[in-house]
Each structure stands twice: as structure tokens, then as C-alpha cells.
Coordinates of C-alpha atoms in Angstrom, one line a residue:
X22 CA 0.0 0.0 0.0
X23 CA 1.0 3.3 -0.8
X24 CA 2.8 5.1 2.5
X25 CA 0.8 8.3 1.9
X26 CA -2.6 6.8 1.4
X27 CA -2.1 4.5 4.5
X28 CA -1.2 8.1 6.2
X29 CA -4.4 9.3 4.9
X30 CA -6.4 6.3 5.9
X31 CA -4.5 6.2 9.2
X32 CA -6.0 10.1 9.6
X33 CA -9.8 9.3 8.7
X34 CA -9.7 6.2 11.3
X35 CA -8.4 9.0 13.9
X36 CA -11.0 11.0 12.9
X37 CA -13.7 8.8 12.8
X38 CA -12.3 7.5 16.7
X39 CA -12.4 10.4 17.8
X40 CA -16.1 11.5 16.7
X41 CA -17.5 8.0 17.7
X42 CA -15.3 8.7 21.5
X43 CA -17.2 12.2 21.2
X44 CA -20.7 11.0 20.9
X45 CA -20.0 8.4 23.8
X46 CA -18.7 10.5 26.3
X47 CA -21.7 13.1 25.6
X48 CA -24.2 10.2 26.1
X49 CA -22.9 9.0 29.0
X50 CA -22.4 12.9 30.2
X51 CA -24.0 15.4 28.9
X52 CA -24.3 18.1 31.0
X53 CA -22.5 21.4 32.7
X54 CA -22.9 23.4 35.8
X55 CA -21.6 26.8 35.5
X56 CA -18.7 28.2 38.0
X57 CA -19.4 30.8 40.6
X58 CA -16.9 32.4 42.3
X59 CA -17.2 33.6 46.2
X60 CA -19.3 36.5 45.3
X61 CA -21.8 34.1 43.6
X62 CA -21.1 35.7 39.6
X63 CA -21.2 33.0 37.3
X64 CA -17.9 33.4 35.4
X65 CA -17.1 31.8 31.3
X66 CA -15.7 28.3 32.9
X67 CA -17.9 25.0 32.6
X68 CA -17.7 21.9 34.4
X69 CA -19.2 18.7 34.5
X70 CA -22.6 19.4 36.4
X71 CA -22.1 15.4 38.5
X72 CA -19.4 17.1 39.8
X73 CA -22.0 18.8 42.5
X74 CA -23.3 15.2 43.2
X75 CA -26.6 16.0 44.9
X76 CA -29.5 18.2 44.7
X77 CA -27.4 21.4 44.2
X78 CA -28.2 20.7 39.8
X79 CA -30.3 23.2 39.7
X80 CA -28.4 25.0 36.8
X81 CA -28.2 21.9 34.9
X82 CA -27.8 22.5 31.3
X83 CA -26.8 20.2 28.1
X84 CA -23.0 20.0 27.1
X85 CA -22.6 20.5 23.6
X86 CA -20.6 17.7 21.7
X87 CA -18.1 20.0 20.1
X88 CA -17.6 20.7 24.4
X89 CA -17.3 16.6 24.3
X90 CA -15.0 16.5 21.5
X91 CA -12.7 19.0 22.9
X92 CA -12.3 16.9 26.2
X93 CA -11.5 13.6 23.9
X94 CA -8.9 16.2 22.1
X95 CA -6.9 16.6 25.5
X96 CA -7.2 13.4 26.5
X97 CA -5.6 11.8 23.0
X98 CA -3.0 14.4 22.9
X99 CA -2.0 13.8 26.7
X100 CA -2.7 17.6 27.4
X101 CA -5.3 17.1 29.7
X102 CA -6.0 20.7 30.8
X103 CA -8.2 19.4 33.0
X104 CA -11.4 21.7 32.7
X105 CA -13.4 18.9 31.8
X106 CA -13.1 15.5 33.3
X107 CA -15.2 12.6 33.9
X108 CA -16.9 12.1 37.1
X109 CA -19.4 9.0 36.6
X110 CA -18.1 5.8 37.3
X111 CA -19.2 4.8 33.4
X112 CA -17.4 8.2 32.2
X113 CA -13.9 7.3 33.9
X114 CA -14.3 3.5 32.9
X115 CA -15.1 5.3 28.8
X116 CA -11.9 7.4 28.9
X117 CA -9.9 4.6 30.5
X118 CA -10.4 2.6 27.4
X119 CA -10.6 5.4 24.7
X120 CA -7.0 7.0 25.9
X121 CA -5.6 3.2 26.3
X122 CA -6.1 3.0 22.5
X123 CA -6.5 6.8 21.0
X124 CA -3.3 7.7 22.9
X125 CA -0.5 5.1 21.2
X126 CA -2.8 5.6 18.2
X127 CA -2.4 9.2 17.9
X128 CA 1.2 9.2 18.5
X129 CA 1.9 6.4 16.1
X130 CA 0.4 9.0 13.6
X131 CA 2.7 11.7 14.8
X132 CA 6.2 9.5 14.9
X133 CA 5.0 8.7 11.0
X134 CA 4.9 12.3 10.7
X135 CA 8.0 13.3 12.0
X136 CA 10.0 10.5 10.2
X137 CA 9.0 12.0 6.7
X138 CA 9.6 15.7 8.1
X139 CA 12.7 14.6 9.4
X140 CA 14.1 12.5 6.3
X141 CA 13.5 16.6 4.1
X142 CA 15.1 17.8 7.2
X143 CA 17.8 15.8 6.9
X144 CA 18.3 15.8 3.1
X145 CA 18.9 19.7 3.4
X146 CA 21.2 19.3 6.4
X147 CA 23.3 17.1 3.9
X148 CA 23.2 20.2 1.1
X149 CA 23.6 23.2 3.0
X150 CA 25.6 22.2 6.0
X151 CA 28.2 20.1 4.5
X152 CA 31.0 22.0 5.8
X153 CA 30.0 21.6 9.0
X154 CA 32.6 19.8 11.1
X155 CA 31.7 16.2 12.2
X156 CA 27.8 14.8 12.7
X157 CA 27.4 16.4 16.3
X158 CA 27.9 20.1 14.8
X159 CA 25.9 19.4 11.9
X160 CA 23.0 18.2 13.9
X161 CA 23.2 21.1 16.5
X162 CA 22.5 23.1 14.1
X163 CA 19.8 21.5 12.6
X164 CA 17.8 21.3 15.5
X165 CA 18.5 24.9 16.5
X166 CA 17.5 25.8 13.3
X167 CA 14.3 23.6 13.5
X168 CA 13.6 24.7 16.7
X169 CA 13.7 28.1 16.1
X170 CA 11.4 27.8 13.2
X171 CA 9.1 26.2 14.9
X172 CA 8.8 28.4 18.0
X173 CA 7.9 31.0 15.2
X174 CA 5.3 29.4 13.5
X175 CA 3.5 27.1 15.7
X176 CA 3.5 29.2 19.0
X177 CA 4.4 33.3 18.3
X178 CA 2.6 33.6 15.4
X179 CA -0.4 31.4 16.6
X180 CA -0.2 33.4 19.9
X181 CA -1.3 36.9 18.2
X182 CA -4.3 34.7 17.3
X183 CA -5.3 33.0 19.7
X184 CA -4.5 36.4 21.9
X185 CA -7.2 38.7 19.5
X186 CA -9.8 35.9 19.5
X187 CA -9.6 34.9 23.5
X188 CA -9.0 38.4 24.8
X189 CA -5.7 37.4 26.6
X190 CA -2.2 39.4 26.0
X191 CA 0.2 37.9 24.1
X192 CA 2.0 37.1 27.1
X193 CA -0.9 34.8 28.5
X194 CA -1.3 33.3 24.8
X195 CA 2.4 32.3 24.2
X196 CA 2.2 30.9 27.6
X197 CA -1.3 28.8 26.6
X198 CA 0.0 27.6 23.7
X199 CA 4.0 26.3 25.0
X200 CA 2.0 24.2 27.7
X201 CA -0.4 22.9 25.2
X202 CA 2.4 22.0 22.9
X203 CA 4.5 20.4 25.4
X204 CA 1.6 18.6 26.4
X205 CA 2.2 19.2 30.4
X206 CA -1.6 21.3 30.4
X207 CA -1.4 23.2 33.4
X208 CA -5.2 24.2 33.5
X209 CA -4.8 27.7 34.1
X210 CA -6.0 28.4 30.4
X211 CA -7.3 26.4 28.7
X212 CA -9.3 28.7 25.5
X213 CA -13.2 28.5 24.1
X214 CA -14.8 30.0 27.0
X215 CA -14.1 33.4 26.8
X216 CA -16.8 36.4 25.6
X217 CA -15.8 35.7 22.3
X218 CA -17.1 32.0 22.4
X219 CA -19.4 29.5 24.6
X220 CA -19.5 26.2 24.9
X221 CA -23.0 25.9 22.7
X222 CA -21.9 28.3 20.3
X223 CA -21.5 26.8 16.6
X224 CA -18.2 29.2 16.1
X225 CA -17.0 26.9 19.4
X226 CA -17.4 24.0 17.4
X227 CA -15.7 25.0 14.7
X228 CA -12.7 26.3 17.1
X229 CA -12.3 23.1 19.1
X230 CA -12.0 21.1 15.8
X231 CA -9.2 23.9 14.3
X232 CA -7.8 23.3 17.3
X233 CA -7.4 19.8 17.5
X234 CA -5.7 19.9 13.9
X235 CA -3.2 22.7 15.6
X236 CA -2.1 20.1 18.1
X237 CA -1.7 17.5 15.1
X238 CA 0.8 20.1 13.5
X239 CA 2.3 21.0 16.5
X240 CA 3.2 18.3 17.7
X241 CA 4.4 16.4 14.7
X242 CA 7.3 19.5 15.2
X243 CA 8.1 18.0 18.6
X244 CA 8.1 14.4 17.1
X245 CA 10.0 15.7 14.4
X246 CA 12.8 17.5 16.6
X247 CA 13.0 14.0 18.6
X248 CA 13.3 12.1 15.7
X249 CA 16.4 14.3 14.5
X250 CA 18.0 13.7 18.2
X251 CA 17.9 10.5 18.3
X252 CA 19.3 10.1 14.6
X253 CA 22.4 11.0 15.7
X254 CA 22.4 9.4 19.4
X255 CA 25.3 6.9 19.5
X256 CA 23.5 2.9 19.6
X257 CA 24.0 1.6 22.9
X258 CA 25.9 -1.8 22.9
X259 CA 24.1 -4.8 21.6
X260 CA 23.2 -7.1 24.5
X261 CA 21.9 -11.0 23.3
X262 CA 18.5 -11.8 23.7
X263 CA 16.9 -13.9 25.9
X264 CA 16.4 -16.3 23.8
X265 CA 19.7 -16.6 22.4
X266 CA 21.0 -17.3 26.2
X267 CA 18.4 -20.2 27.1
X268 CA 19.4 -21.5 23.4
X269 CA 23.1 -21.0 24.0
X270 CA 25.3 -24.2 22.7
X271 CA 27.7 -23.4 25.1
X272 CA 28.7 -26.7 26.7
X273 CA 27.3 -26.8 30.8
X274 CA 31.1 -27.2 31.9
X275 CA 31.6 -24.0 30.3
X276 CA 28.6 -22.5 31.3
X277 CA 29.5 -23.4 34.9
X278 CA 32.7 -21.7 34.9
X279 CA 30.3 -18.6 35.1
X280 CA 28.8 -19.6 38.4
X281 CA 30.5 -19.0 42.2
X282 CA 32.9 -21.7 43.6
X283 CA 31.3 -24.2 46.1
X284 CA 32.9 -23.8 49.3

């Protein structure tokens, strides 16, 4: 089969995952409870309305499934900012099993990615850095390179963005967008529930899924710097199997030579 239409099909059976995963966690549940702070003002943050657990549901409302798809988007990509989160017993036991096979999934995808990145990466690194003294300097200065580029376009250019359309300073969006790439999702910001959207709005949907796709090129720039690392990373020494030890012909004498004197 063709690498790039197994890459395509590989995307449309993501896809397709994680809109099935959407639907499921929205059935199972669907609804929101609206934050208050001390004074009582509701503020732009949703959570899951089980979270209050008895009969305090009295602003029970239904989640949207874009709101749905948007959790299953954190939980694939390992960000996890942690605004949404399952609280029923059948909720946890669903995201259990969809993150124990979207996760490997997902990055499977990405390490395909990065390898073909990484091979054009490499074949200019052979052209324009030639002169370069040894592998190690060559390499450094690919990944500098690479790096740089990518802070540009896939978190200080993206940060003006996402700064104008959440009403954050840039400051606040650069900071939004390195924790979502790195994948370590604080939870201080997490986007979509500002003025400027709500969880039922159909310009939410729309951002949640352009979102998702960001975190798919994002983070195909992090697989790709990895991939370039460990290109040049000395292999560590070849150790035998264990197989080849149980099926050793090595004679038992021998093989007891390796064994402590009796006393």
C-alpha cells in the first residue's frame, strides 16, 4: 500500500475515533454546571454538572458535543488541561479505554509524521551544511534551526491569534499555547470560554475542531525535533536476547565456569 494513502487512511480512522469517542462521552455525560466564584457571579468556565453530586443541579444545562469532542482532544494528545473530566463511574471506565487505545494511536500518527519531516530535514542538512565539522555540529545546528522555526510558527505567530480571539495578551497566549504543545496542560488556560465563544456556540465547534488539527501540527514539530535527536544518538551496545542465552550451545562445563565456587 502506498505510504501516503495508508497516512491518509491512518488520519480518517483518527477522525472517525475520535467523533464516535465524542458522541459516547456526551451520552454517558451530557451536561454542565456553570462556575461561581465567592461573590456568587457565574464566570465563562464550565464543568461537568455530576461534579456537584446531589440536589445542588439546579443550573443543569446540556453539554454541547463539540464541548465533548474538545475533552477527547486533550485526552488523546495527553494535554489534559483538566477543565473537563469525567466524574461517573461509566465516564472514567469510557476514557480509560478510549485513551488506552486513541493515545498510542495518535502518536503512532505523529512518529509517521515526524520520520518523513525529518528525512527533508535531513536531506537539506546534507546540502547546505556540508561544511559543518563532524555529525554532532551538523545536527546542532539542525535542530536549533528547527527549533527556532518552529517556535515562530507554531506558538508566536499562533499566539497573536489566539490572543485577539480569547482576549488574553500575548503574554498569556504564548504561555497557553508552549503548555499545550508540550503537552504538560497546566489548566490555568485552557481557551473556548471566553466572551468571544461558549460552549453551545457553533463558532466553538468550529474552534475546538481547528484546534485539535493545531495540536496535530504542533506536535508532529516536537516528534519531528525528537526524531532528528535521536538520529544521531550513538547505539547503545548490543546485548543478546533472551532467547539466544536459554538456546546457548555453550557446553554446561563451560557455562559453569560462570557460576560462584562451592565452598
Amino acid at each position: 500500500m502506498n505510504e501516503y494513502l495508508r497516512l491518509l487512511l491512518l488520519f480518517a480512522a483518527m477522525f472517525t475515533y475520535m467523533f464516535i469517542g465524542a458522541g459516547l462521552f456526551h451520552a454517558l455525560e451530557p451536561g454542565w454546571l456553570p462556575w461561581e466564584d465567592e461573590g456568587g457571579n457565574v464566570t465563562d468556565g464550565v464543568q461537568n454538572v455530576t461534579r456537584a453530586g446531589n440536589d445542588t443541579l439546579y443550573d443543569f444545562e446540556p453539554r454541547s458535543y463539540m464541548e465533548a469532542f474538545y475533552f477527547c482532544a486533550t485526552v488523546i494528545t495527553t494535554i489534559g488541561y483538566g477543565h473537563i473530566y469525567p466524574v461517573t463511574g461509566a465516564a472514567k471506565f469510557f476514557t480509560a479505554v478510549f485513551a488506552n487505545f486513541g493515545i498510542p494511536a495518535f502518536f503512532y500518527i505523529l512518529a509517521i509524521i515526524g520520520r518523513k519531516i525529518a528525512n527533508l530535514v535531513e536531506v537539506g542538512e546534507a546540502r547546505f551544511f556540508s561544511g559543518v565539522p563532524g555529525p554532532y555540529g551538523r545536527r546542532t545546528l539542525t535542530l536549533i534551526l528547527v527549533e527556532l522555526l518552529g517556535l515562530f510558527l507554531f506558538i508566536l505567530i499562533p499566539a497573536a491569534i489566539i490572543s485577539n480571539v480569547e482576549g488574553w495578551s500575548y503574554g498569556d497566549a504564548t504561555w497557553y499555547l508552549f503548555v499545550s504543545v508540550s503537552t504538560i496542560g497546566f489548566g490555568d488556560l485552557y481557551g473556548g470560554y471566553s466572551e468571544s465563544f461558549f460552549a453551545f456556540d457553533a463558532k466553538f465547534g468550529i474552534y475546538a475542531f481547528c484546534k485539535f488539527c493545531y495540536y496535530i501540527i504542533a506536535l508532529s514539530w516536537v516528534a519531528t525535533l525528537w526524531i532528528l535527536l535521536a538520529d544521531v544518538m550513538p547505539d547503545t551496545e548490543a546485548k543478546p536476547e533472551a532467547s539466544e542465552l536459554v538456546n546457548s550451545d555453550e557446553p554446561a562445563d563451560r557455562q559453569g565456569e560462570l557460576l560462584p565456587a562451592q565452598a
